Each structure stands twice: as C-alpha cells, then as structure tokens.
C-alpha cells in the first residue's frame, strides 16, 4: 500500500518532479500546522493512500508540503488557503481542490488515478472566482447537504487558529486598504495569526457573511468568535491596549 512522504525542502520538491514517471498521478497535500482542518485531511489522505498498492513504476505518488515553509512551491500552485490538494501528472496540474471536503478529494483522486481525464475539472480558484468545467456533476448535489457541508467548513475555518483573519488577498499582498491596515495592526502587536484569502474562494466569501452576520471584509476572529472589521479592532485596542497580549509571540510577528 502507498504512504505519504513529507517534502521538506525545495530541492526535495524538484527531485520529486524530476523523478516522477510521466504516467504517475502525484497527489500533493498543502497544509499548515496551525490549521485544524489540515489534520483531518491528513487522516483522510492516509486512508486513501493505503487503498492504492505500490507498483513499479509507481502509478500514484503521495506527498505533503508545509505551505508556509515552502512558500515558493505554494505560490507556484496558487495555494492561498489550506488544506489545498493539487493533482499533477507529467508535471502539469490536472485538478486542484481547496478545502477539507473529503468527498471532493476522494472523487478527484479516484477520477485521475484511473486515468479519467475526459471529464477533468478544476475546483481551485483563479482571480477570486471558483471555476468548474465539470458542470453536470454540480446539478446532482443536494442543496441542503451542500449548505450543511459549507456551514461545517466555515465553523472549522473560524477556529483554524486562535486568531483568524479573513481578508482580501494575503498578508504579503493585501488587496484592499482595510485588509492592509488590519495586517499592520496584527504585526505591530506581534500577533501570530492564521489567514484566509476570501478572494480565492467565493463559496467562503459569500457564506461567511451569513455565518458571521457581518457583511463586509476583513473579518477578525479570536477563539472562534467574531471580533469584527477594522473599526471594531481599532476600538478594542483604544479601550484596551493589551487586547492582543494573550496572542502575542514577542518581538516578531508571525502569520
């Protein structure tokens, strides 16, 4: 049975791409240690990997990558949130899946592992819009079940780190002035935080507005509870200079 190997350096990643047989499906799981959904996804992938026998040459290669430590690799595949799965064949992306939906992950892997490329779809995101070329499968989804899955996903996301920032863009490249200001505040207060780029997932972008009953972004969450947007964050700091003290990591900010 197959197992998952951790890629810990850029050199290791390049070696994997160079040595992988052209016909092999390379399953890459991007994760971050602070994100609880990543631990759940790791369990799902370990179970799936065990279902695929070792062959020579290998038909599947299972790997995981710390999205924060290997940021160059993450940027190459537009990883803006974790967990994030990328499926490669002959060095080319055949599909990517953002989020912790185990059903979607299993379906994508099974489809491409058996060589079904005619109905390939991409459930990742580009320019903030989720896109899917396999539209027929979408009509079979039970709306009630879909909403239930989204609510669970949102509940997991807001608790993915003690401090979670849902923003437009990334801390290194904010896409709006309000997001940029919240990032600056967190850094000034040396807060370690997780973030989610809502421009990269329209389902989360729209769903979180209702889930939080807060219509705008950025949104800052602490311990699974909504603090609010930029104005609220400023008000909290104005009334309590130690508002972020419990989440400070010292002199250096970390995101």
mmCIF file with all atom_site columns, N, CA and C in Angstrom, residues 195-243:
data_model
loop_
_atom_site.group_PDB
_atom_site.id
_atom_site.type_symbol
_atom_site.label_atom_id
_atom_site.label_alt_id
_atom_site.label_comp_id
_atom_site.label_asym_id
_atom_site.label_entity_id
_atom_site.label_seq_id
_atom_site.pdbx_PDB_ins_code
_atom_site.Cartn_x
_atom_site.Cartn_y
_atom_site.Cartn_z
_atom_site.occupancy
_atom_site.B_iso_or_equiv
_atom_site.pdbx_formal_charge
_atom_site.auth_seq_id
_atom_site.auth_comp_id
_atom_site.auth_asym_id
_atom_site.auth_atom_id
_atom_site.pdbx_PDB_model_num
ATOM 1   N N  . UNK A 1 195 ? -4.716  33.098 8.339  1.00 0.00 ? 195 UNK A N  1
ATOM 2   C CA . UNK A 1 195 ? -5.474  33.958 7.442  1.00 0.00 ? 195 UNK A CA 1
ATOM 3   C C  . UNK A 1 195 ? -6.132  33.131 6.342  1.00 0.00 ? 195 UNK A C  1
ATOM 4   N N  . UNK A 1 196 ? -7.168  33.701 5.775  1.00 0.00 ? 196 UNK A N  1
ATOM 5   C CA . UNK A 1 196 ? -7.845  33.081 4.635  1.00 0.00 ? 196 UNK A CA 1
ATOM 6   C C  . UNK A 1 196 ? -8.132  34.173 3.623  1.00 0.00 ? 196 UNK A C  1
ATOM 7   N N  . UNK A 1 197 ? -7.706  33.949 2.391  1.00 0.00 ? 197 UNK A N  1
ATOM 8   C CA . UNK A 1 197 ? -7.935  34.898 1.308  1.00 0.00 ? 197 UNK A CA 1
ATOM 9   C C  . UNK A 1 197 ? -9.323  34.640 0.733  1.00 0.00 ? 197 UNK A C  1
ATOM 10  N N  . UNK A 1 198 ? -10.293 35.474 1.100  1.00 0.00 ? 198 UNK A N  1
ATOM 11  C CA . UNK A 1 198 ? -11.670 35.226 0.668  1.00 0.00 ? 198 UNK A CA 1
ATOM 12  C C  . UNK A 1 198 ? -11.856 35.457 -0.834 1.00 0.00 ? 198 UNK A C  1
ATOM 13  N N  . UNK A 1 199 ? -10.906 36.132 -1.481 1.00 0.00 ? 199 UNK A N  1
ATOM 14  C CA . UNK A 1 199 ? -10.979 36.302 -2.929 1.00 0.00 ? 199 UNK A CA 1
ATOM 15  C C  . UNK A 1 199 ? -10.686 34.996 -3.656 1.00 0.00 ? 199 UNK A C  1
ATOM 16  N N  . UNK A 1 200 ? -10.099 34.044 -2.943 1.00 0.00 ? 200 UNK A N  1
ATOM 17  C CA . UNK A 1 200 ? -9.725  32.779 -3.562 1.00 0.00 ? 200 UNK A CA 1
ATOM 18  C C  . UNK A 1 200 ? -10.812 31.725 -3.459 1.00 0.00 ? 200 UNK A C  1
ATOM 19  N N  . UNK A 1 201 ? -11.898 32.023 -2.772 1.00 0.00 ? 201 UNK A N  1
ATOM 20  C CA . UNK A 1 201 ? -12.953 31.023 -2.601 1.00 0.00 ? 201 UNK A CA 1
ATOM 21  C C  . UNK A 1 201 ? -14.280 31.757 -2.434 1.00 0.00 ? 201 UNK A C  1
ATOM 22  N N  . UNK A 1 202 ? -15.056 31.830 -3.521 1.00 0.00 ? 202 UNK A N  1
ATOM 23  C CA . UNK A 1 202 ? -16.287 32.598 -3.493 1.00 0.00 ? 202 UNK A CA 1
ATOM 24  C C  . UNK A 1 202 ? -17.329 31.968 -2.569 1.00 0.00 ? 202 UNK A C  1
ATOM 25  N N  . UNK A 1 203 ? -17.268 30.640 -2.411 1.00 0.00 ? 203 UNK A N  1
ATOM 26  C CA . UNK A 1 203 ? -18.202 29.956 -1.516 1.00 0.00 ? 203 UNK A CA 1
ATOM 27  C C  . UNK A 1 203 ? -18.017 30.440 -0.085 1.00 0.00 ? 203 UNK A C  1
ATOM 28  N N  . UNK A 1 204 ? -16.755 30.522 0.351  1.00 0.00 ? 204 UNK A N  1
ATOM 29  C CA . UNK A 1 204 ? -16.468 31.035 1.692  1.00 0.00 ? 204 UNK A CA 1
ATOM 30  C C  . UNK A 1 204 ? -16.766 32.526 1.767  1.00 0.00 ? 204 UNK A C  1
ATOM 31  N N  . UNK A 1 205 ? -16.416 33.247 0.733  1.00 0.00 ? 205 UNK A N  1
ATOM 32  C CA . UNK A 1 205 ? -16.623 34.706 0.720  1.00 0.00 ? 205 UNK A CA 1
ATOM 33  C C  . UNK A 1 205 ? -18.090 35.067 0.960  1.00 0.00 ? 205 UNK A C  1
ATOM 34  N N  . UNK A 1 206 ? -18.992 34.374 0.267  1.00 0.00 ? 206 UNK A N  1
ATOM 35  C CA . UNK A 1 206 ? -20.412 34.659 0.419  1.00 0.00 ? 206 UNK A CA 1
ATOM 36  C C  . UNK A 1 206 ? -20.988 34.020 1.680  1.00 0.00 ? 206 UNK A C  1
ATOM 37  N N  . UNK A 1 207 ? -20.579 32.767 1.939  1.00 0.00 ? 207 UNK A N  1
ATOM 38  C CA . UNK A 1 207 ? -21.140 32.036 3.066  1.00 0.00 ? 207 UNK A CA 1
ATOM 39  C C  . UNK A 1 207 ? -20.795 32.620 4.420  1.00 0.00 ? 207 UNK A C  1
ATOM 40  N N  . UNK A 1 208 ? -19.580 33.157 4.548  1.00 0.00 ? 208 UNK A N  1
ATOM 41  C CA . UNK A 1 208 ? -19.148 33.675 5.845  1.00 0.00 ? 208 UNK A CA 1
ATOM 42  C C  . UNK A 1 208 ? -19.915 34.941 6.229  1.00 0.00 ? 208 UNK A C  1
ATOM 43  N N  . UNK A 1 209 ? -20.391 35.685 5.232  1.00 0.00 ? 209 UNK A N  1
ATOM 44  C CA . UNK A 1 209 ? -21.180 36.888 5.537  1.00 0.00 ? 209 UNK A CA 1
ATOM 45  C C  . UNK A 1 209 ? -22.424 36.516 6.340  1.00 0.00 ? 209 UNK A C  1
ATOM 46  N N  . UNK A 1 210 ? -23.105 35.444 5.919  1.00 0.00 ? 210 UNK A N  1
ATOM 47  C CA . UNK A 1 210 ? -24.309 34.998 6.631  1.00 0.00 ? 210 UNK A CA 1
ATOM 48  C C  . UNK A 1 210 ? -23.941 34.288 7.925  1.00 0.00 ? 210 UNK A C  1
ATOM 49  N N  . UNK A 1 211 ? -22.891 33.458 7.866  1.00 0.00 ? 211 UNK A N  1
ATOM 50  C CA . UNK A 1 211 ? -22.459 32.706 9.040  1.00 0.00 ? 211 UNK A CA 1
ATOM 51  C C  . UNK A 1 211 ? -22.099 33.655 10.181 1.00 0.00 ? 211 UNK A C  1
ATOM 52  N N  . UNK A 1 212 ? -21.426 34.750 9.834  1.00 0.00 ? 212 UNK A N  1
ATOM 53  C CA . UNK A 1 212 ? -20.966 35.709 10.842 1.00 0.00 ? 212 UNK A CA 1
ATOM 54  C C  . UNK A 1 212 ? -21.986 36.804 11.119 1.00 0.00 ? 212 UNK A C  1
ATOM 55  N N  . UNK A 1 213 ? -22.986 36.905 10.219 1.00 0.00 ? 213 UNK A N  1
ATOM 56  C CA . UNK A 1 213 ? -23.913 38.038 10.267 1.00 0.00 ? 213 UNK A CA 1
ATOM 57  C C  . UNK A 1 213 ? -23.137 39.350 10.243 1.00 0.00 ? 213 UNK A C  1
ATOM 58  N N  . UNK A 1 214 ? -22.126 39.357 9.363  1.00 0.00 ? 214 UNK A N  1
ATOM 59  C CA . UNK A 1 214 ? -21.253 40.532 9.201  1.00 0.00 ? 214 UNK A CA 1
ATOM 60  C C  . UNK A 1 214 ? -20.973 40.649 7.703  1.00 0.00 ? 214 UNK A C  1
ATOM 61  N N  . UNK A 1 215 ? -21.469 41.690 7.037  1.00 0.00 ? 215 UNK A N  1
ATOM 62  C CA . UNK A 1 215 ? -21.485 41.719 5.576  1.00 0.00 ? 215 UNK A CA 1
ATOM 63  C C  . UNK A 1 215 ? -20.209 42.137 4.866  1.00 0.00 ? 215 UNK A C  1
ATOM 64  N N  . UNK A 1 216 ? -19.189 42.564 5.603  1.00 0.00 ? 216 UNK A N  1
ATOM 65  C CA . UNK A 1 216 ? -18.006 43.107 4.945  1.00 0.00 ? 216 UNK A CA 1
ATOM 66  C C  . UNK A 1 216 ? -16.728 42.378 5.374  1.00 0.00 ? 216 UNK A C  1
ATOM 67  N N  . UNK A 1 217 ? -15.655 42.665 4.634  1.00 0.00 ? 217 UNK A N  1
ATOM 68  C CA . UNK A 1 217 ? -14.327 42.142 4.945  1.00 0.00 ? 217 UNK A CA 1
ATOM 69  C C  . UNK A 1 217 ? -13.353 43.304 5.015  1.00 0.00 ? 217 UNK A C  1
ATOM 70  N N  . UNK A 1 218 ? -12.289 43.147 5.832  1.00 0.00 ? 218 UNK A N  1
ATOM 71  C CA . UNK A 1 218 ? -11.855 41.932 6.539  1.00 0.00 ? 218 UNK A CA 1
ATOM 72  C C  . UNK A 1 218 ? -12.709 41.630 7.769  1.00 0.00 ? 218 UNK A C  1
ATOM 73  N N  . UNK A 1 219 ? -12.588 40.370 8.217  1.00 0.00 ? 219 UNK A N  1
ATOM 74  C CA . UNK A 1 219 ? -13.201 39.937 9.472  1.00 0.00 ? 219 UNK A CA 1
ATOM 75  C C  . UNK A 1 219 ? -12.105 39.319 10.339 1.00 0.00 ? 219 UNK A C  1
ATOM 76  N N  . UNK A 1 220 ? -12.055 39.737 11.586 1.00 0.00 ? 220 UNK A N  1
ATOM 77  C CA . UNK A 1 220 ? -11.096 39.153 12.518 1.00 0.00 ? 220 UNK A CA 1
ATOM 78  C C  . UNK A 1 220 ? -11.853 38.297 13.529 1.00 0.00 ? 220 UNK A C  1
ATOM 79  N N  . UNK A 1 221 ? -11.392 37.054 13.702 1.00 0.00 ? 221 UNK A N  1
ATOM 80  C CA . UNK A 1 221 ? -11.988 36.119 14.646 1.00 0.00 ? 221 UNK A CA 1
ATOM 81  C C  . UNK A 1 221 ? -10.953 35.730 15.690 1.00 0.00 ? 221 UNK A C  1
ATOM 82  N N  . UNK A 1 222 ? -11.364 35.636 16.944 1.00 0.00 ? 222 UNK A N  1
ATOM 83  C CA . UNK A 1 222 ? -10.480 35.192 18.016 1.00 0.00 ? 222 UNK A CA 1
ATOM 84  C C  . UNK A 1 222 ? -11.172 34.071 18.783 1.00 0.00 ? 222 UNK A C  1
ATOM 85  N N  . UNK A 1 223 ? -10.484 32.953 18.878 1.00 0.00 ? 223 UNK A N  1
ATOM 86  C CA . UNK A 1 223 ? -11.018 31.774 19.575 1.00 0.00 ? 223 UNK A CA 1
ATOM 87  C C  . UNK A 1 223 ? -12.410 31.400 19.069 1.00 0.00 ? 223 UNK A C  1
ATOM 88  N N  . UNK A 1 224 ? -12.588 31.481 17.754 1.00 0.00 ? 224 UNK A N  1
ATOM 89  C CA . UNK A 1 224 ? -13.845 31.077 17.145 1.00 0.00 ? 224 UNK A CA 1
ATOM 90  C C  . UNK A 1 224 ? -14.970 32.078 17.272 1.00 0.00 ? 224 UNK A C  1
ATOM 91  N N  . UNK A 1 225 ? -14.682 33.264 17.808 1.00 0.00 ? 225 UNK A N  1
ATOM 92  C CA . UNK A 1 225 ? -15.704 34.296 17.977 1.00 0.00 ? 225 UNK A CA 1
ATOM 93  C C  . UNK A 1 225 ? -15.343 35.516 17.124 1.00 0.00 ? 225 UNK A C  1
ATOM 94  N N  . UNK A 1 226 ? -16.339 36.078 16.475 1.00 0.00 ? 226 UNK A N  1
ATOM 95  C CA . UNK A 1 226 ? -16.107 37.242 15.631 1.00 0.00 ? 226 UNK A CA 1
ATOM 96  C C  . UNK A 1 226 ? -15.804 38.484 16.464 1.00 0.00 ? 226 UNK A C  1
ATOM 97  N N  . UNK A 1 227 ? -14.682 39.146 16.135 1.00 0.00 ? 227 UNK A N  1
ATOM 98  C CA . UNK A 1 227 ? -14.374 40.449 16.738 1.00 0.00 ? 227 UNK A CA 1
ATOM 99  C C  . UNK A 1 227 ? -15.031 41.532 15.890 1.00 0.00 ? 227 UNK A C  1
ATOM 100 N N  . UNK A 1 228 ? -14.767 41.474 14.581 1.00 0.00 ? 228 UNK A N  1
ATOM 101 C CA . UNK A 1 228 ? -15.350 42.450 13.662 1.00 0.00 ? 228 UNK A CA 1
ATOM 102 C C  . UNK A 1 228 ? -14.346 42.894 12.622 1.00 0.00 ? 228 UNK A C  1
ATOM 103 N N  . UNK A 1 229 ? -14.615 44.043 12.025 1.00 0.00 ? 229 UNK A N  1
ATOM 104 C CA . UNK A 1 229 ? -13.745 44.585 10.997 1.00 0.00 ? 229 UNK A CA 1
ATOM 105 C C  . UNK A 1 229 ? -12.734 45.567 11.562 1.00 0.00 ? 229 UNK A C  1
ATOM 106 N N  . UNK A 1 230 ? -12.154 46.361 10.676 1.00 0.00 ? 230 UNK A N  1
ATOM 107 C CA . UNK A 1 230 ? -11.084 47.277 11.060 1.00 0.00 ? 230 UNK A CA 1
ATOM 108 C C  . UNK A 1 230 ? -11.516 48.247 12.156 1.00 0.00 ? 230 UNK A C  1
ATOM 109 N N  . UNK A 1 231 ? -12.696 48.839 12.017 1.00 0.00 ? 231 UNK A N  1
ATOM 110 C CA . UNK A 1 231 ? -13.146 49.830 13.003 1.00 0.00 ? 231 UNK A CA 1
ATOM 111 C C  . UNK A 1 231 ? -13.276 49.214 14.397 1.00 0.00 ? 231 UNK A C  1
ATOM 112 N N  . UNK A 1 232 ? -13.820 47.992 14.453 1.00 0.00 ? 232 UNK A N  1
ATOM 113 C CA . UNK A 1 232 ? -14.007 47.330 15.749 1.00 0.00 ? 232 UNK A CA 1
ATOM 114 C C  . UNK A 1 232 ? -12.652 46.990 16.368 1.00 0.00 ? 232 UNK A C  1
ATOM 115 N N  . UNK A 1 233 ? -11.728 46.520 15.532 1.00 0.00 ? 233 UNK A N  1
ATOM 116 C CA . UNK A 1 233 ? -10.388 46.194 16.029 1.00 0.00 ? 233 UNK A CA 1
ATOM 117 C C  . UNK A 1 233 ? -9.739  47.440 16.622 1.00 0.00 ? 233 UNK A C  1
ATOM 118 N N  . UNK A 1 234 ? -9.861  48.563 15.933 1.00 0.00 ? 234 UNK A N  1
ATOM 119 C CA . UNK A 1 234 ? -9.293  49.824 16.437 1.00 0.00 ? 234 UNK A CA 1
ATOM 120 C C  . UNK A 1 234 ? -9.949  50.233 17.753 1.00 0.00 ? 234 UNK A C  1
ATOM 121 N N  . UNK A 1 235 ? -11.266 50.061 17.841 1.00 0.00 ? 235 UNK A N  1
ATOM 122 C CA . UNK A 1 235 ? -11.985 50.416 19.069 1.00 0.00 ? 235 UNK A CA 1
ATOM 123 C C  . UNK A 1 235 ? -11.541 49.545 20.240 1.00 0.00 ? 235 UNK A C  1
ATOM 124 N N  . UNK A 1 236 ? -11.351 48.249 19.968 1.00 0.00 ? 236 UNK A N  1
ATOM 125 C CA . UNK A 1 236 ? -10.923 47.335 21.031 1.00 0.00 ? 236 UNK A CA 1
ATOM 126 C C  . UNK A 1 236 ? -9.549  47.728 21.549 1.00 0.00 ? 236 UNK A C  1
ATOM 127 N N  . UNK A 1 237 ? -8.652  48.088 20.649 1.00 0.00 ? 237 UNK A N  1
ATOM 128 C CA . UNK A 1 237 ? -7.302  48.498 21.053 1.00 0.00 ? 237 UNK A CA 1
ATOM 129 C C  . UNK A 1 237 ? -7.318  49.835 21.793 1.00 0.00 ? 237 UNK A C  1
ATOM 130 N N  . UNK A 1 238 ? -8.203  50.705 21.368 1.00 0.00 ? 238 UNK A N  1
ATOM 131 C CA . UNK A 1 238 ? -8.282  52.013 22.020 1.00 0.00 ? 238 UNK A CA 1
ATOM 132 C C  . UNK A 1 238 ? -8.757  51.887 23.463 1.00 0.00 ? 238 UNK A C  1
ATOM 133 N N  . UNK A 1 239 ? -9.641  50.923 23.713 1.00 0.00 ? 239 UNK A N  1
ATOM 134 C CA . UNK A 1 239 ? -10.166 50.741 25.068 1.00 0.00 ? 239 UNK A CA 1
ATOM 135 C C  . UNK A 1 239 ? -9.320  49.796 25.907 1.00 0.00 ? 239 UNK A C  1
ATOM 136 N N  . UNK A 1 240 ? -8.499  48.967 25.228 1.00 0.00 ? 240 UNK A N  1
ATOM 137 C CA . UNK A 1 240 ? -7.654  48.016 25.945 1.00 0.00 ? 240 UNK A CA 1
ATOM 138 C C  . UNK A 1 240 ? -6.365  47.798 25.165 1.00 0.00 ? 240 UNK A C  1
ATOM 139 N N  . UNK A 1 241 ? -5.295  48.430 25.595 1.00 0.00 ? 241 UNK A N  1
ATOM 140 C CA . UNK A 1 241 ? -4.012  48.330 24.883 1.00 0.00 ? 241 UNK A CA 1
ATOM 141 C C  . UNK A 1 241 ? -3.461  46.914 24.872 1.00 0.00 ? 241 UNK A C  1
ATOM 142 N N  . UNK A 1 242 ? -3.916  46.074 25.830 1.00 0.00 ? 242 UNK A N  1
ATOM 143 C CA . UNK A 1 242 ? -3.440  44.688 25.913 1.00 0.00 ? 242 UNK A CA 1
ATOM 144 C C  . UNK A 1 242 ? -4.409  43.709 25.258 1.00 0.00 ? 242 UNK A C  1
ATOM 145 N N  . UNK A 1 243 ? -5.258  44.209 24.371 1.00 0.00 ? 243 UNK A N  1
ATOM 146 C CA . UNK A 1 243 ? -6.284  43.368 23.748 1.00 0.00 ? 243 UNK A CA 1
ATOM 147 C C  . UNK A 1 243 ? -5.680  42.124 23.098 1.00 0.00 ? 243 UNK A C  1
#
